[in-house]
Coordinates of C-alpha atoms in Angstrom, one line a residue:
M1 CA -12.9 -1.6 23.9
T2 CA -10.5 1.3 23.7
G3 CA -7.8 -1.1 22.3
I4 CA -10.1 -2.3 19.6
I5 CA -11.0 1.3 18.5
S6 CA -7.3 2.1 18.5
V7 CA -6.5 -0.9 16.3
A8 CA -9.5 0.0 14.0
T9 CA -8.2 3.5 13.6
Q10 CA -4.7 2.3 12.9
S11 CA -6.0 -0.2 10.4
L12 CA -7.8 2.6 8.5
I13 CA -4.6 4.7 8.4
L14 CA -2.5 1.7 7.2
S15 CA -5.1 0.8 4.6
I16 CA -4.2 4.1 2.8
M17 CA -0.7 2.8 2.6
A18 CA -1.9 -0.5 1.3
L19 CA -3.8 1.3 -1.5
G20 CA -0.6 3.0 -2.5
I21 CA 1.3 -0.2 -2.6
Y22 CA -1.5 -1.7 -4.7
I23 CA -0.8 0.8 -7.4
S24 CA 2.9 -0.2 -7.7
Y25 CA 2.8 -3.9 -6.7
K26 CA -0.4 -5.0 -8.4
I27 CA -1.2 -2.5 -11.2
L28 CA 2.3 -1.6 -12.4
D29 CA 3.9 -5.0 -11.3
F30 CA 6.7 -2.9 -9.8
P31 CA 8.2 -4.2 -6.5
D32 CA 8.9 -0.7 -5.1
L33 CA 11.0 -1.0 -2.0
S34 CA 11.2 2.8 -1.6
V35 CA 7.8 2.8 0.1
D36 CA 9.6 1.9 3.4
G37 CA 11.4 5.2 3.2
S38 CA 8.3 7.1 1.9
F39 CA 6.3 6.0 4.9
A40 CA 8.9 7.3 7.3
L41 CA 9.2 10.4 5.1
G42 CA 5.5 11.3 5.8
G43 CA 6.2 11.0 9.6
A44 CA 9.4 13.1 9.3
V45 CA 7.7 15.9 7.3
I46 CA 4.7 16.1 9.7
A47 CA 7.1 16.2 12.7
F48 CA 9.0 19.0 11.1
A49 CA 5.8 20.9 10.4
L50 CA 4.3 20.5 13.9
T51 CA 7.5 21.4 15.7
N52 CA 7.8 24.6 13.5
N53 CA 4.2 25.7 14.2
I54 CA 2.9 24.8 10.7
S55 CA -0.7 23.8 10.4
P56 CA -1.2 20.0 10.7
V57 CA -3.4 20.2 7.6
L58 CA -0.7 21.9 5.6
G59 CA 1.9 19.6 7.1
T60 CA -0.1 16.5 6.0
I61 CA -0.4 18.0 2.5
L62 CA 3.4 18.6 2.5
A63 CA 4.0 15.0 3.4
L64 CA 1.8 13.9 0.5
I65 CA 3.8 16.2 -1.9
C66 CA 7.1 14.9 -0.6
G67 CA 5.9 11.3 -1.2
L68 CA 5.0 12.3 -4.8
I69 CA 8.6 13.6 -5.2
S70 CA 10.0 10.4 -3.7
G71 CA 8.0 8.3 -6.3
F72 CA 9.2 10.6 -9.0
I73 CA 12.8 10.0 -8.1
T74 CA 12.3 6.2 -8.0
G75 CA 10.7 6.4 -11.5
V76 CA 13.5 8.5 -12.9
L77 CA 16.2 6.2 -11.6
H78 CA 14.4 3.2 -13.2
I79 CA 13.1 4.7 -16.4
K80 CA 15.7 7.3 -17.4
L81 CA 18.9 5.9 -15.8
K82 CA 17.9 2.3 -16.6
I83 CA 18.5 1.0 -13.1
S84 CA 16.5 -2.1 -12.2
N85 CA 13.2 -1.6 -10.3
L86 CA 14.5 -3.4 -7.2
L87 CA 17.7 -1.5 -7.1
S88 CA 16.1 1.9 -7.8
G89 CA 13.7 1.3 -4.9
I90 CA 16.6 0.2 -2.6
L91 CA 18.6 3.3 -3.5
V92 CA 15.8 5.7 -2.8
M93 CA 15.0 4.0 0.4
G94 CA 18.6 4.4 1.5
M95 CA 18.6 8.1 0.5
L96 CA 15.4 8.7 2.3
Y97 CA 16.8 7.3 5.6
S98 CA 19.4 10.1 5.7
I99 CA 16.9 12.7 4.4
N100 CA 14.4 11.8 7.1
L101 CA 17.1 12.1 9.8
G102 CA 18.0 15.5 8.4
I103 CA 14.4 16.7 8.4
M104 CA 13.7 15.6 12.0
G105 CA 17.1 16.4 13.4
K106 CA 17.1 13.2 15.4
S107 CA 15.8 9.7 15.1
N108 CA 12.6 10.1 17.2
V109 CA 10.4 13.2 17.6
P110 CA 7.5 13.1 20.2
L111 CA 4.4 14.9 19.0
F112 CA 2.1 14.5 22.1
S113 CA 2.3 18.2 23.1
Y114 CA 1.5 19.6 19.7
N115 CA -1.9 20.2 18.1
H116 CA -2.4 17.7 15.3
L117 CA -5.3 16.2 13.3
F118 CA -6.1 13.5 15.9
N119 CA -6.4 15.7 19.1
I120 CA -9.0 18.0 17.8
K121 CA -12.8 17.7 18.5
I122 CA -13.4 15.1 15.8
S123 CA -13.1 11.4 16.9
P124 CA -9.9 9.9 15.6
V125 CA -11.7 6.9 14.1
V126 CA -14.3 9.1 12.4
L127 CA -11.5 11.3 10.9
A128 CA -9.6 8.2 9.7
I129 CA -12.8 6.9 8.1
L130 CA -13.3 10.2 6.3
V131 CA -9.8 10.3 5.0
V132 CA -9.8 6.6 3.9
L133 CA -13.1 7.1 2.1
A134 CA -11.8 10.2 0.3
C135 CA -8.6 8.3 -0.8
K136 CA -10.6 5.3 -2.0
I137 CA -13.2 7.2 -3.9
I138 CA -10.6 9.5 -5.6
L139 CA -8.5 6.4 -6.5
D140 CA -11.6 4.6 -7.9
L141 CA -12.6 7.6 -9.9
F142 CA -9.0 8.0 -11.3
L143 CA -8.7 4.3 -12.2
N144 CA -12.0 4.6 -14.2
T145 CA -10.6 7.5 -16.3
G146 CA -8.8 7.1 -19.6
L147 CA -5.5 7.8 -17.8
G148 CA -6.4 5.2 -15.1
Y149 CA -7.1 2.5 -17.7
T150 CA -3.8 3.4 -19.4
L151 CA -2.0 2.9 -16.1
K152 CA -3.6 -0.5 -15.7
A153 CA -2.8 -1.4 -19.4
V154 CA 0.9 -0.4 -18.9
G155 CA 1.1 -2.9 -16.0
D156 CA -0.6 -5.7 -18.0
N157 CA 0.9 -5.2 -21.4
P158 CA 3.4 -2.3 -21.8
Q159 CA 4.4 -3.3 -25.3
M160 CA 0.9 -3.1 -26.6
V161 CA 0.4 0.3 -25.0
K162 CA 3.7 1.5 -26.4
S163 CA 2.6 0.4 -29.9
L164 CA -0.4 2.7 -29.6
G165 CA 1.9 5.7 -29.3
V166 CA 1.6 6.2 -25.6
D167 CA 4.7 7.2 -23.6
I168 CA 4.7 4.4 -21.0
D169 CA 7.6 5.9 -19.2
I170 CA 5.6 8.9 -18.1
I171 CA 2.7 6.6 -17.1
K172 CA 5.0 4.5 -14.9
I173 CA 6.5 7.5 -13.2
L174 CA 3.0 8.8 -12.6
G175 CA 2.0 5.5 -11.0
L176 CA 5.0 5.4 -8.7
M177 CA 4.3 9.0 -7.7
L178 CA 0.7 8.2 -6.7
S179 CA 1.8 5.1 -4.9
N180 CA 4.5 6.8 -2.8
G181 CA 2.2 9.8 -2.2
L182 CA -0.4 7.7 -0.6
V183 CA 2.2 5.8 1.4
S184 CA 3.7 9.1 2.7
L185 CA 0.2 10.4 3.5
S186 CA -0.4 7.3 5.6
G187 CA 2.9 7.7 7.4
S188 CA 2.1 11.3 8.3
L189 CA -1.3 10.3 9.7
L190 CA 0.1 7.4 11.7
A191 CA 2.8 9.6 13.2
Q192 CA 0.1 12.0 14.4
F193 CA -2.2 9.2 15.7
Q194 CA 0.5 7.4 17.7
G195 CA 2.1 10.7 18.9
F196 CA 5.6 10.4 17.6
A197 CA 7.6 10.1 14.4
D198 CA 10.5 7.7 14.1
V199 CA 13.1 7.3 11.4
N200 CA 12.6 3.5 11.5
M201 CA 8.7 3.6 11.4
G202 CA 8.7 2.5 7.8
I203 CA 10.5 -0.8 8.3
G204 CA 8.2 -3.6 7.1
T205 CA 5.8 -1.3 5.3
L206 CA 6.0 -3.1 2.0
V207 CA 5.4 -6.5 3.7
L208 CA 2.4 -5.2 5.6
G209 CA 0.9 -3.6 2.5
I210 CA 1.4 -6.8 0.4
A211 CA -0.2 -8.9 3.2
S212 CA -3.3 -6.6 3.2
I213 CA -3.5 -6.8 -0.6
I214 CA -3.1 -10.6 -0.8
I215 CA -5.6 -11.3 2.0
G216 CA -8.2 -8.9 0.6
L217 CA -7.9 -10.0 -3.0
S218 CA -7.8 -13.7 -2.1
L219 CA -11.0 -13.5 -0.1
F220 CA -13.0 -11.6 -2.7
K221 CA -11.4 -13.0 -5.8
G222 CA -14.6 -14.4 -7.2
L223 CA -16.9 -11.5 -6.3
V224 CA -16.7 -9.1 -9.3
F225 CA -19.1 -6.6 -7.7
I226 CA -16.5 -5.8 -5.0
K227 CA -13.8 -3.4 -6.1
S228 CA -10.2 -4.3 -5.5
T229 CA -9.8 -1.2 -3.4
T230 CA -12.6 -2.3 -1.1
A231 CA -11.1 -5.8 -0.8
I232 CA -7.7 -4.2 0.2
L233 CA -9.3 -2.1 2.9
V234 CA -11.0 -5.2 4.3
G235 CA -7.7 -7.1 4.0
A236 CA -5.9 -4.4 6.1
F237 CA -8.5 -4.8 8.8
I238 CA -8.3 -8.6 8.8
Y239 CA -4.5 -8.5 9.0
Q240 CA -4.3 -5.9 11.8
F241 CA -7.0 -7.5 13.9
T242 CA -5.4 -11.0 13.4
I243 CA -2.1 -9.6 14.7
Y244 CA -3.9 -7.8 17.6
F245 CA -5.8 -10.8 18.9
A246 CA -2.9 -13.2 18.3
I247 CA -0.6 -11.1 20.5
N248 CA -3.2 -10.2 23.1
L249 CA -4.4 -13.8 23.5
G250 CA -0.8 -14.9 23.9
I251 CA -0.9 -17.1 20.7
V252 CA 2.2 -15.3 19.3
S253 CA 4.8 -13.2 21.0
P254 CA 5.6 -9.7 19.7
N255 CA 9.1 -11.1 18.8
N256 CA 7.5 -13.4 16.3
L257 CA 5.4 -10.8 14.6
K258 CA 7.4 -10.8 11.4
L259 CA 7.4 -14.6 11.3
M260 CA 3.6 -14.7 11.7
T261 CA 3.2 -12.1 8.9
S262 CA 5.3 -14.2 6.5
I263 CA 3.3 -17.3 7.4
V264 CA 0.0 -15.5 6.8
I265 CA 1.2 -14.3 3.4
I266 CA 2.4 -17.8 2.4
L267 CA -0.9 -19.4 3.4
F268 CA -3.0 -17.0 1.4
L269 CA -0.7 -17.1 -1.6
S270 CA -0.6 -21.0 -1.5
V271 CA -4.4 -21.3 -1.3
S272 CA -4.8 -18.7 -4.1
N273 CA -2.2 -20.5 -6.3
I274 CA -3.7 -23.9 -5.7
N275 CA -7.2 -22.7 -6.7
I276 CA -5.8 -21.1 -9.8
F277 CA -4.0 -24.4 -10.7
A278 CA -7.1 -26.4 -10.0
N279 CA -9.2 -24.1 -12.2
K280 CA -6.7 -24.3 -15.1
S281 CA -6.5 -28.1 -14.8
T282 CA -10.3 -28.4 -14.9
N283 CA -10.6 -26.1 -17.9
Y284 CA -7.9 -28.0 -19.7
K285 CA -9.6 -31.3 -19.1
T286 CA -12.9 -29.9 -20.2
S287 CA -11.5 -28.5 -23.4
K288 CA -9.6 -31.7 -24.1
K289 CA -12.9 -33.8 -23.7
R290 CA -14.7 -31.4 -26.1
G291 CA -11.9 -31.7 -28.6
V292 CA -12.0 -35.5 -28.5
A293 CA -15.8 -35.5 -28.9
H294 CA -15.5 -33.1 -31.8
V295 CA -13.0 -35.4 -33.6
T296 CA -15.1 -38.5 -32.9
N297 CA -18.2 -36.9 -34.4

């Protein structure tokens, strides 16, 4: 039972990261590889804060701010210096590796002996639920504002938005800042929950986030009353518990974890793409029959 609660808490924390990747990957259509570095940046900043007797609340806020700065740098490299989105993310990820090492002073910092958010009186899972709900509600409210709709429009059709006189460069940078800010926040929370920060803790973050997004959106694709953010939270839970039971039941060894992740993503993407193709084919045949009938009449 303790293991399940621990996985549930970890799933909640990682779902915040998935929400951040949703902004860049789905809304902006920007494959931002810098999130791997931003996730570890959150852990590095909170480790620095706790080891220097800074309040864990303030340290977590600092991690969020540092994530915003990370996203800003990625956006500037892509928008202002005209570096491709993939390469700008890779460059920032590489820079953050050295920066994270510099912040922590070493590759791994244990945090068990320090006071942090998850060793206070509040239950870790309750605290994680409160933080996730706050992030989800704030993100939903933002996406329903004029600026939020503009952000989604920039991802769908940037040329149309640009023709309306909107500076799409600023909007893209804002989206990347929000994305990396949430990812860094998730990294700081996970470091506190697991009791250590590691410079390599961000490896695979993008894949994990994309898996959660694809699983959630594929399962609830036809249900318009379920928000995308809710679907992503559920997708994070499904992914984490699938991995947990697969390893604990001996179905998959820990060495094959990345392989299993890739297979899960391929399966959900394949099913989703097949359904889309089938719907398009059905619609095409229906419209063709109607056209023939109209000509005949």
